[in-house]
mmCIF file of N, CA and C in Angstrom:
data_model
loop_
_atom_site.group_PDB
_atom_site.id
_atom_site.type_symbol
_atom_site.label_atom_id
_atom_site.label_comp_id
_atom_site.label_asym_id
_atom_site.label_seq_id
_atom_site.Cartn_x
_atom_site.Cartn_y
_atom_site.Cartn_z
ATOM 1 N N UNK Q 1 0.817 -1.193 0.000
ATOM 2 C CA UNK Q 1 0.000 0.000 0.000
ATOM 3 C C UNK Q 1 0.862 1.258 0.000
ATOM 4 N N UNK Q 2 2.313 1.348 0.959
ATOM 5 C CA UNK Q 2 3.226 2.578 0.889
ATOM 6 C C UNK Q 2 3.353 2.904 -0.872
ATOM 7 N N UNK Q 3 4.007 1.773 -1.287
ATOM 8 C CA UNK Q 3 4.254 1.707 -2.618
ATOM 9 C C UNK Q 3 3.037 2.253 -3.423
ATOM 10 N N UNK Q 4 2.264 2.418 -3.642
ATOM 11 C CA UNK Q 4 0.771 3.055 -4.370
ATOM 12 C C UNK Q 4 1.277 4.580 -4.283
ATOM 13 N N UNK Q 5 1.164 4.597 -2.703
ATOM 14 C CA UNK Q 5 1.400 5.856 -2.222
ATOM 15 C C UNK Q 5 1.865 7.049 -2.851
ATOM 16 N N UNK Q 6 3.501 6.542 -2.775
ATOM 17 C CA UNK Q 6 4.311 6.671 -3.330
ATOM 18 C C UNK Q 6 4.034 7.413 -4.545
ATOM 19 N N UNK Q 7 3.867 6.378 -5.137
ATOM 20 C CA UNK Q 7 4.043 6.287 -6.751
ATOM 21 C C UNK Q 7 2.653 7.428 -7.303
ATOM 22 N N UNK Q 8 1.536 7.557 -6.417
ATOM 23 C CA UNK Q 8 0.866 8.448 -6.803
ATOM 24 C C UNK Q 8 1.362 9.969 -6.486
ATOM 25 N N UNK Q 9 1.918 10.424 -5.289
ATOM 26 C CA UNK Q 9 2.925 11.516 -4.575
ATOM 27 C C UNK Q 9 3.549 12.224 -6.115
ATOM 28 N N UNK Q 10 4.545 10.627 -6.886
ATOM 29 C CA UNK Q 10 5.181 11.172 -7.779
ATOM 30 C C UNK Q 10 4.576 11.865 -8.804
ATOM 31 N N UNK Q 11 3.689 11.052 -9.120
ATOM 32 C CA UNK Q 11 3.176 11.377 -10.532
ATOM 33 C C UNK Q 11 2.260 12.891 -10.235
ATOM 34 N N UNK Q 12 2.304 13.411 -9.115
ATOM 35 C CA UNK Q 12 1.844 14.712 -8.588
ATOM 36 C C UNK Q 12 2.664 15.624 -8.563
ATOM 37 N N UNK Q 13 3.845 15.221 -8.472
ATOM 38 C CA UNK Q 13 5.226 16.256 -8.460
ATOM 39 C C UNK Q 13 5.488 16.323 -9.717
ATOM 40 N N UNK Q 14 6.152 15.288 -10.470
ATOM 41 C CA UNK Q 14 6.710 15.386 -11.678
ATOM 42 C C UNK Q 14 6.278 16.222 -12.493
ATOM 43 N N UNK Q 15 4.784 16.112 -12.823
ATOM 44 C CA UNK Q 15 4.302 17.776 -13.988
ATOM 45 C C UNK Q 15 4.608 18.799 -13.357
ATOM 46 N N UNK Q 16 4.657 19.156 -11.966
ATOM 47 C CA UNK Q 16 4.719 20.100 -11.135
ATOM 48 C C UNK Q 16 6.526 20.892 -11.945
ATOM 49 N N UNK Q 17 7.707 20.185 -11.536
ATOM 50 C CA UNK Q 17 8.822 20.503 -11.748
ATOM 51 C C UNK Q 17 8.881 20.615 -13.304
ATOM 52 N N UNK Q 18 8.144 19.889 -14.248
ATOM 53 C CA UNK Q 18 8.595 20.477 -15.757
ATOM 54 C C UNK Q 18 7.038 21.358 -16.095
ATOM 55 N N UNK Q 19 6.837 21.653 -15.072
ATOM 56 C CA UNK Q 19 5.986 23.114 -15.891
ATOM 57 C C UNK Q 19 6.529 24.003 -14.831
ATOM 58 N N UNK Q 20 7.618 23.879 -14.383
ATOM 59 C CA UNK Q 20 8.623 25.070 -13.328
ATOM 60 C C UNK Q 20 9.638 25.698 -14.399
ATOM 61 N N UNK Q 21 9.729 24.712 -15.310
ATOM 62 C CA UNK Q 21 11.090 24.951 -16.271
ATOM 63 C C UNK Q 21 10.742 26.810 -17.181
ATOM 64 N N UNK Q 22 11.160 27.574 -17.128
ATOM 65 C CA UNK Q 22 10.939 28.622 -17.950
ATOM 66 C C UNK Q 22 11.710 28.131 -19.658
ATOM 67 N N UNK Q 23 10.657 28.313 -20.838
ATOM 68 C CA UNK Q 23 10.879 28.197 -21.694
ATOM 69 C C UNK Q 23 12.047 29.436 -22.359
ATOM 70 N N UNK Q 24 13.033 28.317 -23.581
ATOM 71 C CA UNK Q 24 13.586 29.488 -24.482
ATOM 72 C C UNK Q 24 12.804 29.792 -25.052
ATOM 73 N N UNK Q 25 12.105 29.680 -26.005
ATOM 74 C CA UNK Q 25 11.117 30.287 -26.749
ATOM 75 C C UNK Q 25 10.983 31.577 -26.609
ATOM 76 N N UNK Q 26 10.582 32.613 -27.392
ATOM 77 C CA UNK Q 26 10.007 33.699 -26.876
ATOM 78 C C UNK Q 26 11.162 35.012 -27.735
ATOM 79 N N UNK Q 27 10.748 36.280 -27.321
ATOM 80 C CA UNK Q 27 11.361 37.644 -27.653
ATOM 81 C C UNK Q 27 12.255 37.978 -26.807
ATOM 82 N N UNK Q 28 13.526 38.189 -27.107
ATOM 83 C CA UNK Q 28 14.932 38.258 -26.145
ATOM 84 C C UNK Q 28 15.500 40.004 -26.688
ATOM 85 N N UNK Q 29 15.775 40.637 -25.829
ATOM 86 C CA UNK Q 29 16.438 42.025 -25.944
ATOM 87 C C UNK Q 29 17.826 41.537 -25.634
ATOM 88 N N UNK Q 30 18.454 41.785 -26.647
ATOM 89 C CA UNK Q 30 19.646 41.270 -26.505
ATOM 90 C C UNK Q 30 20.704 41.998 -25.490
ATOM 91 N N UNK Q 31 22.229 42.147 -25.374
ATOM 92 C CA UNK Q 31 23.076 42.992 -24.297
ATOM 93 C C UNK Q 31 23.182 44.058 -25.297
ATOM 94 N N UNK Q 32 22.994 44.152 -26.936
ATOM 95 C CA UNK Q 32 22.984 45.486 -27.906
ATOM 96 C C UNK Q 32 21.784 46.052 -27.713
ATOM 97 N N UNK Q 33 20.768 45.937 -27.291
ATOM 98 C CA UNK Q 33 20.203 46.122 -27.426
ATOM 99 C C UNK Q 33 18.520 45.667 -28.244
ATOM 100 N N UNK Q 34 19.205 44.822 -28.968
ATOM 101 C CA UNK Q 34 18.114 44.561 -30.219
ATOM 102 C C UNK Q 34 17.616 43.258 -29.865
ATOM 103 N N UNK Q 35 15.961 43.254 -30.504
ATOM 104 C CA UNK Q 35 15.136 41.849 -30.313
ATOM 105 C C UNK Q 35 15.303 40.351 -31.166
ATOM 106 N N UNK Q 36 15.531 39.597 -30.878
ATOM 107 C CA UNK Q 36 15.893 38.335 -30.734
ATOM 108 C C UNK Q 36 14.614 37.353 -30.531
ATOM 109 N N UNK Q 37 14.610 36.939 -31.690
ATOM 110 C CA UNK Q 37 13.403 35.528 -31.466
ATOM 111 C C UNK Q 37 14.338 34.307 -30.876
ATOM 112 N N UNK Q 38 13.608 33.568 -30.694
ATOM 113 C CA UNK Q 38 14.076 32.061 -30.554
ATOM 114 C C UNK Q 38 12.745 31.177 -30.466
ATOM 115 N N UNK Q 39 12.911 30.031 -31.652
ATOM 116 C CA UNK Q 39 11.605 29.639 -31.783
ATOM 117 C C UNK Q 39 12.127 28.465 -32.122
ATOM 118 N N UNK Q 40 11.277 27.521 -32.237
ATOM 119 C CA UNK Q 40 11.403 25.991 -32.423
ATOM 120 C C UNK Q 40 12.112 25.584 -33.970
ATOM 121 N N UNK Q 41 13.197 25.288 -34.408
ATOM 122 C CA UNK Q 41 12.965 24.538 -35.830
ATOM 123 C C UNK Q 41 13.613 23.665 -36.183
ATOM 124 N N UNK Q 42 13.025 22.792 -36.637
ATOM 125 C CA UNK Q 42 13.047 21.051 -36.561
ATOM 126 C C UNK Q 42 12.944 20.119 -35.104
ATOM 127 N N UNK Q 43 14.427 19.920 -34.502
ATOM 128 C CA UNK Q 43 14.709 19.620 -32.541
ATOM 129 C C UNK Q 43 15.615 20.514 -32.641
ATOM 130 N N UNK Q 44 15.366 21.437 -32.819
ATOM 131 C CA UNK Q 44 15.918 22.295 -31.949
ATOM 132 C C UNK Q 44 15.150 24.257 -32.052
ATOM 133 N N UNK Q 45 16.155 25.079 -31.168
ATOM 134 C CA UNK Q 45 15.522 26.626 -31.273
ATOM 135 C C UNK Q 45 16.620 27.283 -32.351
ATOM 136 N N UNK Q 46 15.768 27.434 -33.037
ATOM 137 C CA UNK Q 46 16.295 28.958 -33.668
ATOM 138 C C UNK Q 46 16.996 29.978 -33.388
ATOM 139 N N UNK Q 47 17.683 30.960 -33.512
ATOM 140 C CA UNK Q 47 17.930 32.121 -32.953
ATOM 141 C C UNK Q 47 17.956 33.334 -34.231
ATOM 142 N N UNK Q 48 16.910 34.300 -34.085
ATOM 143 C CA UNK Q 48 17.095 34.978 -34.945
ATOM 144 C C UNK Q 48 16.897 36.716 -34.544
ATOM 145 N N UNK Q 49 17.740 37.404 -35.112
ATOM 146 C CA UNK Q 49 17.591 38.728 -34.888
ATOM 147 C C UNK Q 49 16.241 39.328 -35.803
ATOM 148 N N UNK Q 50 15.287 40.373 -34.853
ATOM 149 C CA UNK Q 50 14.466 40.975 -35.722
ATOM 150 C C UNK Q 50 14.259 42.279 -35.658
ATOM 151 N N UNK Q 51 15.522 42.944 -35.169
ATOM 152 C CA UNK Q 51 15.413 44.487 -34.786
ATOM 153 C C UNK Q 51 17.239 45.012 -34.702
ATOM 154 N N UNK Q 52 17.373 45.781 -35.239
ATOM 155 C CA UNK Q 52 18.869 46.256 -35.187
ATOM 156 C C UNK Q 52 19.533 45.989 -36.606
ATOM 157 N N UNK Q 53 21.250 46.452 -36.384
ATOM 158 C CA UNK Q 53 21.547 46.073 -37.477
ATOM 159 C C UNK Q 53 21.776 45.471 -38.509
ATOM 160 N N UNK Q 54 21.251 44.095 -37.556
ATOM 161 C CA UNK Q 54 21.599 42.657 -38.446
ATOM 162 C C UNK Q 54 19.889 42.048 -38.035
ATOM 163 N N UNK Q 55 18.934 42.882 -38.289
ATOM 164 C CA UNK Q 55 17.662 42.232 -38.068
ATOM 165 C C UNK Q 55 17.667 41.257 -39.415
ATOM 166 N N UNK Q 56 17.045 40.047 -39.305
ATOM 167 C CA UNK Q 56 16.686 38.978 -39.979
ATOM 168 C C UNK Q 56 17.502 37.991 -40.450
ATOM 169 N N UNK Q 57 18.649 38.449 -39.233
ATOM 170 C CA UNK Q 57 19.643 37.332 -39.391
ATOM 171 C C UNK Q 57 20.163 36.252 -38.489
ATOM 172 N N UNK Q 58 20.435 34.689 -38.966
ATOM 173 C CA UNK Q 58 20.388 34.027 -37.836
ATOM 174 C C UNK Q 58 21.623 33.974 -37.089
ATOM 175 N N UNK Q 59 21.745 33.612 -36.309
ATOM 176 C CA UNK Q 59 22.753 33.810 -34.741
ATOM 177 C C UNK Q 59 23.151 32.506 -34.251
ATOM 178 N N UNK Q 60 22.201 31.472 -34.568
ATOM 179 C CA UNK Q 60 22.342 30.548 -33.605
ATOM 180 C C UNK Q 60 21.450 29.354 -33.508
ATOM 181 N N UNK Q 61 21.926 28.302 -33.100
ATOM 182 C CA UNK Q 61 21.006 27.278 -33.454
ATOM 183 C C UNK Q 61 21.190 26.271 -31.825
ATOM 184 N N UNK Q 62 20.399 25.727 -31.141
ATOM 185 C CA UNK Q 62 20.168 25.137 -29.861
ATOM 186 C C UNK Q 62 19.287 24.219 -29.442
ATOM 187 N N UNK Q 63 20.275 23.167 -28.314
ATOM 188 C CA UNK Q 63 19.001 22.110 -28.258
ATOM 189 C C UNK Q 63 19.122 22.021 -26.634
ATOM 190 N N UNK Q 64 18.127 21.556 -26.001
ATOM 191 C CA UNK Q 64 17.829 20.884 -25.184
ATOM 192 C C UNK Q 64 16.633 21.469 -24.348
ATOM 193 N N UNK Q 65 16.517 21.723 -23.292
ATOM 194 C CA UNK Q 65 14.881 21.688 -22.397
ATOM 195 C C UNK Q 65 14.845 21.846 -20.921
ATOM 196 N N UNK Q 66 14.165 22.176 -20.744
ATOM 197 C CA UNK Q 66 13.946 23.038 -19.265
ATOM 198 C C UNK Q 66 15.056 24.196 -19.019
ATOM 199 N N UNK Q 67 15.776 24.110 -18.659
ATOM 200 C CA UNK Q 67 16.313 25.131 -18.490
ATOM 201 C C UNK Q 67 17.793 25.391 -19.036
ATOM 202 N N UNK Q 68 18.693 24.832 -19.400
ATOM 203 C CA UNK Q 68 20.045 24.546 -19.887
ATOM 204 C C UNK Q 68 20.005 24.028 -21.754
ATOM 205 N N UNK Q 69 20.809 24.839 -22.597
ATOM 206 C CA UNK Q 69 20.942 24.333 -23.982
ATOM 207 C C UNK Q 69 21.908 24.597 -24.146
ATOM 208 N N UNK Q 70 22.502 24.498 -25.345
ATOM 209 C CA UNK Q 70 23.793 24.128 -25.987
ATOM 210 C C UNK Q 70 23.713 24.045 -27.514
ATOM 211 N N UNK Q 71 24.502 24.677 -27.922
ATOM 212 C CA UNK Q 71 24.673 24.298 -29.586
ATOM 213 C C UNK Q 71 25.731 25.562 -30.296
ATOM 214 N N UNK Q 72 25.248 26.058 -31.566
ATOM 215 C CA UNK Q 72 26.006 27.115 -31.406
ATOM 216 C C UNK Q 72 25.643 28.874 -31.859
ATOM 217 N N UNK Q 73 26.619 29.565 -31.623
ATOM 218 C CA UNK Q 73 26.318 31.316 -31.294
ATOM 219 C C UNK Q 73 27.211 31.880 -33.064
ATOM 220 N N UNK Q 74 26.196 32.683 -32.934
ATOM 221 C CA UNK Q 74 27.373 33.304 -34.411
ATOM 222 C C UNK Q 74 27.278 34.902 -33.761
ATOM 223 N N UNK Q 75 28.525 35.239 -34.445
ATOM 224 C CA UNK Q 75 28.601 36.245 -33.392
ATOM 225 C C UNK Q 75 28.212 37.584 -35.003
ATOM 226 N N UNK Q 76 26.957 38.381 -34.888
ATOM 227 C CA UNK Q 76 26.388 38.916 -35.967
ATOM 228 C C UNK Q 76 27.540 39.948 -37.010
ATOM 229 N N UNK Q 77 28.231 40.737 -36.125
ATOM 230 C CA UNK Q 77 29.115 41.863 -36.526
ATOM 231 C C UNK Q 77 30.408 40.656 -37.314
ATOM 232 N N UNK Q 78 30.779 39.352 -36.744
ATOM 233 C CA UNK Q 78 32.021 39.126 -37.678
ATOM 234 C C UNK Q 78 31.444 37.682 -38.211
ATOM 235 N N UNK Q 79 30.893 37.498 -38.429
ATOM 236 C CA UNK Q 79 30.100 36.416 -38.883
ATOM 237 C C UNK Q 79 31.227 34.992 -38.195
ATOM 238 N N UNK Q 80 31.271 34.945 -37.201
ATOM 239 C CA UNK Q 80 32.141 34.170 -36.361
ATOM 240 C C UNK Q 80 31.004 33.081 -35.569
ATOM 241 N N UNK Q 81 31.387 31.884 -35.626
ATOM 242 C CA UNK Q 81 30.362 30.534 -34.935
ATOM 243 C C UNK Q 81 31.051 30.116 -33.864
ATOM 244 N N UNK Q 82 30.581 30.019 -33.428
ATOM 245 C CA UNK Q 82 31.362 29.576 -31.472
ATOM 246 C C UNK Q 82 30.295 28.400 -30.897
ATOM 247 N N UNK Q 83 31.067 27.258 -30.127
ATOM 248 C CA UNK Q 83 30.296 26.529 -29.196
ATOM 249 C C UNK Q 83 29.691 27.492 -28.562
ATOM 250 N N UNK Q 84 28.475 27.323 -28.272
ATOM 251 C CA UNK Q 84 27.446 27.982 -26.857
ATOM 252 C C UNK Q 84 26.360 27.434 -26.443
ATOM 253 N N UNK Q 85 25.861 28.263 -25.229
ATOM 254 C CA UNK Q 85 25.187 27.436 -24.304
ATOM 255 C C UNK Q 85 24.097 28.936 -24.087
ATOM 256 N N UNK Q 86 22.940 28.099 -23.501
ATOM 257 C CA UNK Q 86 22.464 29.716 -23.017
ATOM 258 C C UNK Q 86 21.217 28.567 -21.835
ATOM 259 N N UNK Q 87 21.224 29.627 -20.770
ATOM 260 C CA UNK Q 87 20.666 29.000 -19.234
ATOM 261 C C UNK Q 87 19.234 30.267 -19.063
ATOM 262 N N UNK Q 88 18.326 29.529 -19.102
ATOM 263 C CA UNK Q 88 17.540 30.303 -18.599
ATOM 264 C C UNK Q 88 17.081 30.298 -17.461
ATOM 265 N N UNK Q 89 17.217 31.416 -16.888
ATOM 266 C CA UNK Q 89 16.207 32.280 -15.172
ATOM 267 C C UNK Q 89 15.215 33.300 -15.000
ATOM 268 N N UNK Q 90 14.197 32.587 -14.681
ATOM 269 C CA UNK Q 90 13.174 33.696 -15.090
ATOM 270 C C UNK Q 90 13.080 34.286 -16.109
ATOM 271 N N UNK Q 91 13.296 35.462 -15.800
ATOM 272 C CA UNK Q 91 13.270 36.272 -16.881
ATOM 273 C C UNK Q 91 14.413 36.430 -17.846
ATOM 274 N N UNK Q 92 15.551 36.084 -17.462
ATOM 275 C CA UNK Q 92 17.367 36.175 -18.081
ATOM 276 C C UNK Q 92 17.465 34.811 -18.846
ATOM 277 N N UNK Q 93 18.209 35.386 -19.350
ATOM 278 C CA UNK Q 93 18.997 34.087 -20.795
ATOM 279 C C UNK Q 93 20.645 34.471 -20.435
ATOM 280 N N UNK Q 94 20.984 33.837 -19.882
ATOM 281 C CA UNK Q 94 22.775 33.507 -20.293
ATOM 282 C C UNK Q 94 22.742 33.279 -21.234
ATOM 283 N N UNK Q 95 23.762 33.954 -22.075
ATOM 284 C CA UNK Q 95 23.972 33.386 -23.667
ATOM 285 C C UNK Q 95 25.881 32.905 -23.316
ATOM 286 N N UNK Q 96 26.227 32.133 -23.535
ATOM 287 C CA UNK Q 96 27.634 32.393 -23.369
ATOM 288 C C UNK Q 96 28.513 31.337 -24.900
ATOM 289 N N UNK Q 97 29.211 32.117 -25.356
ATOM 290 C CA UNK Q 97 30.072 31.457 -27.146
ATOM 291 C C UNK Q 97 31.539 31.607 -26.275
ATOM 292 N N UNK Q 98 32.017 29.974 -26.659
ATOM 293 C CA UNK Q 98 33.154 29.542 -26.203
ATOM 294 C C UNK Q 98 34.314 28.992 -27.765
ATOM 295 N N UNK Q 99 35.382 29.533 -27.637
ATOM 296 C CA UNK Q 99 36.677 29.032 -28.347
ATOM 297 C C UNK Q 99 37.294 28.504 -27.699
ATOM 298 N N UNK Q 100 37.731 27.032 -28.434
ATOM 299 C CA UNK Q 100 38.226 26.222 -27.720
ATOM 300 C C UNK Q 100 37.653 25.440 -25.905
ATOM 301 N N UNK Q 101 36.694 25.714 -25.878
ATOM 302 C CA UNK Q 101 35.678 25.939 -24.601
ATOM 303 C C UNK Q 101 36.849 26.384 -23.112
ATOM 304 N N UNK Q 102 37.358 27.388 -23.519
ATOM 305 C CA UNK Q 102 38.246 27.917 -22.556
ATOM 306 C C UNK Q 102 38.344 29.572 -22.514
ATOM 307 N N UNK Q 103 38.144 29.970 -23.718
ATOM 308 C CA UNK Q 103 37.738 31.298 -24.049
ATOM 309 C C UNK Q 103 36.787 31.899 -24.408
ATOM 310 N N UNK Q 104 35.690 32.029 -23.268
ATOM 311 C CA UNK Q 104 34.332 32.107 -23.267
ATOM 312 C C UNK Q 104 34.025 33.747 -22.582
ATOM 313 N N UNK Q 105 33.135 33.865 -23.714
ATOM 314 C CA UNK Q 105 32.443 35.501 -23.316
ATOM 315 C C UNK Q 105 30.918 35.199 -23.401
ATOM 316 N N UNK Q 106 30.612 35.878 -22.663
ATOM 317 C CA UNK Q 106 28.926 35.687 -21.717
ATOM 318 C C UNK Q 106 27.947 37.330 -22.081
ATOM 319 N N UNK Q 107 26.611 37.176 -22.003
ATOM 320 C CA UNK Q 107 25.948 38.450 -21.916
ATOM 321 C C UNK Q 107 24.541 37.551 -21.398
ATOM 322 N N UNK Q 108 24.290 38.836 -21.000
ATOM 323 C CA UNK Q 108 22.622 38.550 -20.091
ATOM 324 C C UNK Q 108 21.300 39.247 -21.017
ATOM 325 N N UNK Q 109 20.783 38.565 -21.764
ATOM 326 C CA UNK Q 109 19.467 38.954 -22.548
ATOM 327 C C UNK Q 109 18.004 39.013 -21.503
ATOM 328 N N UNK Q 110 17.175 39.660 -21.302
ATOM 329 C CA UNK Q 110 15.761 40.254 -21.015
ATOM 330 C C UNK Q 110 15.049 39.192 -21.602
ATOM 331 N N UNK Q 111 13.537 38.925 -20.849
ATOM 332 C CA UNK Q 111 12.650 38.694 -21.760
ATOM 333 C C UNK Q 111 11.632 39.589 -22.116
ATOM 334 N N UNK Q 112 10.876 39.944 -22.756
ATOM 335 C CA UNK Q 112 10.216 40.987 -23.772
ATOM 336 C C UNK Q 112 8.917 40.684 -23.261
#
């Protein structure tokens, strides 16, 4: 009977913690300033600029879920591709593009 218990407890928590996860998805103000989609395409998110100097151009491509991804960053001004990762909190996106994954530069994006 503990065992039932249990096992019902879980299945009460578990949706609980992945609808805690804040989605990438959504309109990102970037550290320039400018708006930033990120939207689903194929398995993975998108990253695309839609405001500034390089509006309608892509940036970046990312996979994974709940809160932590990975894939990679193009950096818009030198058309440069870097490993990256970007962590979402609340409202913030870590974006961070790594060379050689030792020479890593970071910025903090808004959500919109």
């Amino acid at each position: 009977m503990k065992l039932r218990t249990w096992i019902a407890a879980a299945l009460f928590v578990v949706p609980g913690v992945a609808l805690a996860a804040e989605p990438i998805e959504g309109n990102w103000k970037t550290a320039s300033g400018a708006t930033a989609v990120i939207a689903k395409c194929g398995g993975s998110f998108c990253i695309t600029l839609k405001t500034g100097k390089h509006a309608g151009k892509s940036i970046g491509k990312l996979s994974g879920s709940g809160s932590d991804y990975s894939g990679s960053i193009t950096d818009p001004e030198t058309d440069k591709t870097y490993s990256g990762s970007g962590a979402v909190s609340g409202k913030s996106l870590k974006m961070k593009g790594c060379v050689l994954a030792v020479l890593c530069k970071s910025q903090t994006w808004s959500r919109l």
